Amino acid sequence: MSQATQYEQDYSELSADITAKIGRIPSLFGKDKHDMVGEVEGLLEEAKDLIDQIEVESHAATGDARKQITMNVANYRRDFDTHVKNLRKARLSYTDEAEQRNELLGNEHKNVLTSNSERLERSSKRLEDGYRMAMETEEIGQNVLNNLAQDREKINSARNRLNNVDGTLSQSSRLLNNMYRRVIQNKAMMFIIGLIIVVIIVLALYGMLK
């Protein structure tokens, strides 16, 4: 026996039990009726879970078996909806007007609580969204600051390299100036020495001729 078949048998038995218990509700009063309604609601939850399990199992089936299980699931859901409607009718079939009034007031109170709960849930979600956006904004801001710090370090490093290059160029310029002055000095000395030699030669020739 497959798991889906077992679930279907369980649902059939549970559905029959639900039908029997719903049929007893109109003849009950007070606490007995409330207890029976609560019991049926619990059985309906179990039935819904079984239908969901059967549907899950249908995905694992193939061919005609899958089609049959899918059709059965559709029938079970219609049967489930019928149980829900019958339970609603049975709950409203109170012969005691006070109980009926209390039931209506209870439903109204439940609706108010449900509405308030939904509003609180929406407000909580908005707060969570706002907090998440704030955290994301903070993270983006931190990343921007980190990038700016890295850019500043790069700029300072480039500035230091430029200062080093400028210092090197200044030293090179001073060295070239010194070399240029030495060349000029050497040329001047050579010129003076040459001039002295020429004068000596002239004077020697003059003395010889005299």
Short mmCIF file of C-alpha atoms in Angstrom, two decimals:
data_model
loop_
_atom_site.label_atom_id
_atom_site.label_comp_id
_atom_site.label_asym_id
_atom_site.label_seq_id
_atom_site.Cartn_x
_atom_site.Cartn_y
_atom_site.Cartn_z
CA MET A 1 0.00 0.00 0.00
CA SER A 2 1.41 3.38 -1.00
CA GLN A 3 1.66 6.28 1.42
CA ALA A 4 -0.92 8.24 -0.59
CA THR A 5 -3.42 5.36 -0.30
CA GLN A 6 -2.90 5.23 3.46
CA TYR A 7 -3.48 8.97 3.73
CA GLU A 8 -6.67 8.65 1.68
CA GLN A 9 -8.02 5.92 3.95
CA ASP A 10 -7.17 8.05 6.99
CA TYR A 11 -8.99 10.98 5.46
CA SER A 12 -12.10 8.92 4.68
CA GLU A 13 -12.32 7.72 8.29
CA LEU A 14 -11.68 11.22 9.61
CA SER A 15 -14.29 12.71 7.28
CA ALA A 16 -16.92 10.25 8.51
CA ASP A 17 -16.07 11.11 12.11
CA ILE A 18 -16.39 14.84 11.34
CA THR A 19 -19.78 14.32 9.70
CA ALA A 20 -21.06 12.39 12.73
CA LYS A 21 -19.85 14.96 15.24
CA ILE A 22 -21.24 17.92 13.27
CA GLY A 23 -24.61 16.14 13.23
CA ARG A 24 -24.59 16.02 17.05
CA ILE A 25 -23.85 19.73 17.57
CA PRO A 26 -27.40 21.14 17.13
CA SER A 27 -28.72 18.87 19.89
CA LEU A 28 -26.11 20.01 22.42
CA PHE A 29 -26.17 23.04 24.74
CA GLY A 30 -23.75 25.18 26.66
CA LYS A 31 -20.32 23.82 27.39
CA ASP A 32 -21.04 20.49 25.69
CA LYS A 33 -21.78 22.28 22.44
CA HIS A 34 -18.70 24.51 22.70
CA ASP A 35 -16.50 21.49 23.42
CA MET A 36 -17.90 19.59 20.46
CA VAL A 37 -17.37 22.57 18.16
CA GLY A 38 -13.76 22.82 19.33
CA GLU A 39 -13.24 19.10 18.78
CA VAL A 40 -14.61 19.30 15.24
CA GLU A 41 -12.40 22.29 14.48
CA GLY A 42 -9.39 20.25 15.58
CA LEU A 43 -10.47 17.37 13.36
CA LEU A 44 -10.84 19.77 10.44
CA GLU A 45 -7.25 20.91 10.94
CA GLU A 46 -6.14 17.27 10.84
CA ALA A 47 -8.21 16.72 7.69
CA LYS A 48 -6.63 19.74 6.00
CA ASP A 49 -3.16 18.45 6.84
CA LEU A 50 -4.03 15.02 5.40
CA ILE A 51 -5.26 16.59 2.16
CA ASP A 52 -2.02 18.57 1.89
CA GLN A 53 -0.02 15.36 2.48
CA ILE A 54 -1.99 13.54 -0.21
CA GLU A 55 -1.31 16.38 -2.64
CA VAL A 56 2.40 16.20 -1.85
CA GLU A 57 2.37 12.46 -2.51
CA SER A 58 0.65 13.05 -5.85
CA HIS A 59 3.75 14.85 -7.09
CA ALA A 60 5.76 11.68 -6.57
CA ALA A 61 3.27 9.56 -8.54
CA THR A 62 3.30 9.17 -12.32
CA GLY A 63 0.87 8.52 -15.15
CA ASP A 64 -2.69 7.50 -14.36
CA ALA A 65 -1.95 7.14 -10.65
CA ARG A 66 -1.01 10.79 -10.44
CA LYS A 67 -4.15 11.87 -12.31
CA GLN A 68 -6.36 9.76 -10.02
CA ILE A 69 -4.76 11.14 -6.85
CA THR A 70 -5.09 14.70 -8.18
CA MET A 71 -8.81 14.12 -8.85
CA ASN A 72 -9.21 12.66 -5.36
CA VAL A 73 -7.52 15.69 -3.81
CA ALA A 74 -9.99 17.98 -5.59
CA ASN A 75 -12.89 15.87 -4.24
CA TYR A 76 -11.41 15.92 -0.72
CA ARG A 77 -11.13 19.70 -0.80
CA ARG A 78 -14.76 20.04 -1.84
CA ASP A 79 -15.71 17.61 0.92
CA PHE A 80 -13.63 19.66 3.37
CA ASP A 81 -15.38 22.89 2.33
CA THR A 82 -18.72 21.17 2.89
CA HIS A 83 -17.67 20.19 6.42
CA VAL A 84 -16.68 23.80 7.13
CA LYS A 85 -20.07 25.09 5.91
CA ASN A 86 -21.97 22.45 7.89
CA LEU A 87 -20.02 23.30 11.03
CA ARG A 88 -20.85 26.97 10.57
CA LYS A 89 -24.54 26.15 10.23
CA ALA A 90 -24.44 23.86 13.25
CA ARG A 91 -22.82 26.53 15.38
CA LEU A 92 -25.59 28.98 14.47
CA SER A 93 -28.36 26.51 15.24
CA TYR A 94 -28.53 27.37 18.94
CA THR A 95 -31.99 27.16 20.47
CA ASP A 96 -30.89 29.27 23.39
CA GLU A 97 -30.94 32.96 22.37
CA ALA A 98 -28.47 33.90 25.07
CA GLU A 99 -25.95 31.40 23.74
CA GLN A 100 -26.49 32.65 20.21
CA ARG A 101 -25.92 36.22 21.38
CA ASN A 102 -22.78 35.21 23.25
CA GLU A 103 -21.58 33.38 20.18
CA LEU A 104 -22.09 36.44 18.01
CA LEU A 105 -20.41 38.68 20.58
CA GLY A 106 -17.56 36.21 20.81
CA ASN A 107 -17.14 36.24 17.04
CA GLU A 108 -17.21 40.03 17.02
CA HIS A 109 -14.61 40.13 19.78
CA LYS A 110 -12.53 37.60 17.88
CA ASN A 111 -12.78 39.69 14.72
CA VAL A 112 -11.68 42.78 16.63
CA LEU A 113 -8.73 40.91 18.10
CA THR A 114 -7.86 39.52 14.68
CA SER A 115 -8.03 43.00 13.14
CA ASN A 116 -5.87 44.46 15.90
CA SER A 117 -3.42 41.61 15.54
CA GLU A 118 -3.20 42.19 11.80
CA ARG A 119 -2.60 45.91 12.33
CA LEU A 120 0.12 45.15 14.88
CA GLU A 121 1.68 42.68 12.49
CA ARG A 122 1.67 45.26 9.68
CA SER A 123 3.16 47.89 11.99
CA SER A 124 5.81 45.44 13.14
CA LYS A 125 6.64 44.61 9.54
CA ARG A 126 6.98 48.30 8.68
CA LEU A 127 9.28 48.78 11.67
CA GLU A 128 11.36 45.78 10.62
CA ASP A 129 11.57 47.14 7.06
CA GLY A 130 12.59 50.55 8.38
CA TYR A 131 15.23 49.00 10.63
CA ARG A 132 16.56 46.91 7.77
CA MET A 133 16.76 49.97 5.52
CA ALA A 134 18.55 51.90 8.27
CA MET A 135 21.08 49.08 8.67
CA GLU A 136 21.60 48.90 4.92
CA THR A 137 22.07 52.69 4.77
CA GLU A 138 24.54 52.53 7.64
CA GLU A 139 26.45 49.76 5.89
CA ILE A 140 26.56 51.77 2.65
CA GLY A 141 27.76 54.84 4.57
CA GLN A 142 30.47 52.79 6.27
CA ASN A 143 31.61 51.43 2.92
CA VAL A 144 31.76 54.97 1.51
CA LEU A 145 33.83 56.12 4.49
CA ASN A 146 36.17 53.17 4.06
CA ASN A 147 36.57 53.95 0.36
CA LEU A 148 37.27 57.60 1.15
CA ALA A 149 39.88 56.58 3.72
CA GLN A 150 41.55 54.32 1.16
CA ASP A 151 41.48 57.11 -1.46
CA ARG A 152 43.01 59.50 1.08
CA GLU A 153 45.82 57.05 1.77
CA LYS A 154 46.46 56.68 -1.95
CA ILE A 155 46.53 60.48 -2.41
CA ASN A 156 48.92 60.90 0.53
CA SER A 157 51.14 58.13 -0.84
CA ALA A 158 51.20 59.78 -4.29
CA ARG A 159 51.95 63.15 -2.69
CA ASN A 160 54.86 61.63 -0.77
CA ARG A 161 56.23 60.09 -3.97
CA LEU A 162 55.95 63.44 -5.73
CA ASN A 163 57.80 65.12 -2.86
CA ASN A 164 60.54 62.49 -3.10
CA VAL A 165 60.78 63.02 -6.88
CA ASP A 166 60.90 66.78 -6.38
CA GLY A 167 63.71 66.39 -3.84
CA THR A 168 65.61 64.11 -6.22
CA LEU A 169 65.18 66.61 -9.06
CA SER A 170 66.43 69.43 -6.81
CA GLN A 171 69.54 67.45 -5.91
CA SER A 172 70.12 66.61 -9.58
CA SER A 173 69.74 70.28 -10.52
CA ARG A 174 72.29 71.36 -7.90
CA LEU A 175 74.70 68.66 -9.07
CA LEU A 176 74.39 69.80 -12.70
CA ASN A 177 74.95 73.43 -11.70
CA ASN A 178 78.10 72.46 -9.81
CA MET A 179 79.37 70.45 -12.79
CA TYR A 180 78.62 73.36 -15.12
CA ARG A 181 80.54 75.78 -12.90
CA ARG A 182 83.50 73.40 -12.77
CA VAL A 183 83.52 73.11 -16.56
CA ILE A 184 83.49 76.92 -16.86
CA GLN A 185 86.28 77.19 -14.33
CA ASN A 186 88.33 74.56 -16.15
CA LYS A 187 87.86 76.35 -19.48
CA ALA A 188 88.89 79.66 -17.91
CA MET A 189 92.03 78.10 -16.45
CA MET A 190 92.90 76.50 -19.79
CA PHE A 191 92.45 79.87 -21.50
CA ILE A 192 94.70 81.64 -18.99
CA ILE A 193 97.36 78.91 -19.23
CA GLY A 194 97.24 79.09 -23.03
CA LEU A 195 97.52 82.87 -22.91
CA ILE A 196 100.52 82.67 -20.58
CA ILE A 197 102.22 80.16 -22.91
CA VAL A 198 101.62 82.44 -25.90
CA VAL A 199 103.09 85.45 -24.04
CA ILE A 200 106.14 83.40 -23.05
CA ILE A 201 106.67 82.28 -26.64
CA VAL A 202 106.29 85.84 -27.92
CA LEU A 203 108.78 87.14 -25.35
CA ALA A 204 111.23 84.34 -26.21
CA LEU A 205 111.06 85.12 -29.89
CA TYR A 206 111.44 88.78 -29.23
CA GLY A 207 114.55 88.15 -27.15
CA MET A 208 116.08 85.94 -29.78
CA LEU A 209 115.49 88.47 -32.53
CA LYS A 210 116.89 91.31 -30.49
#
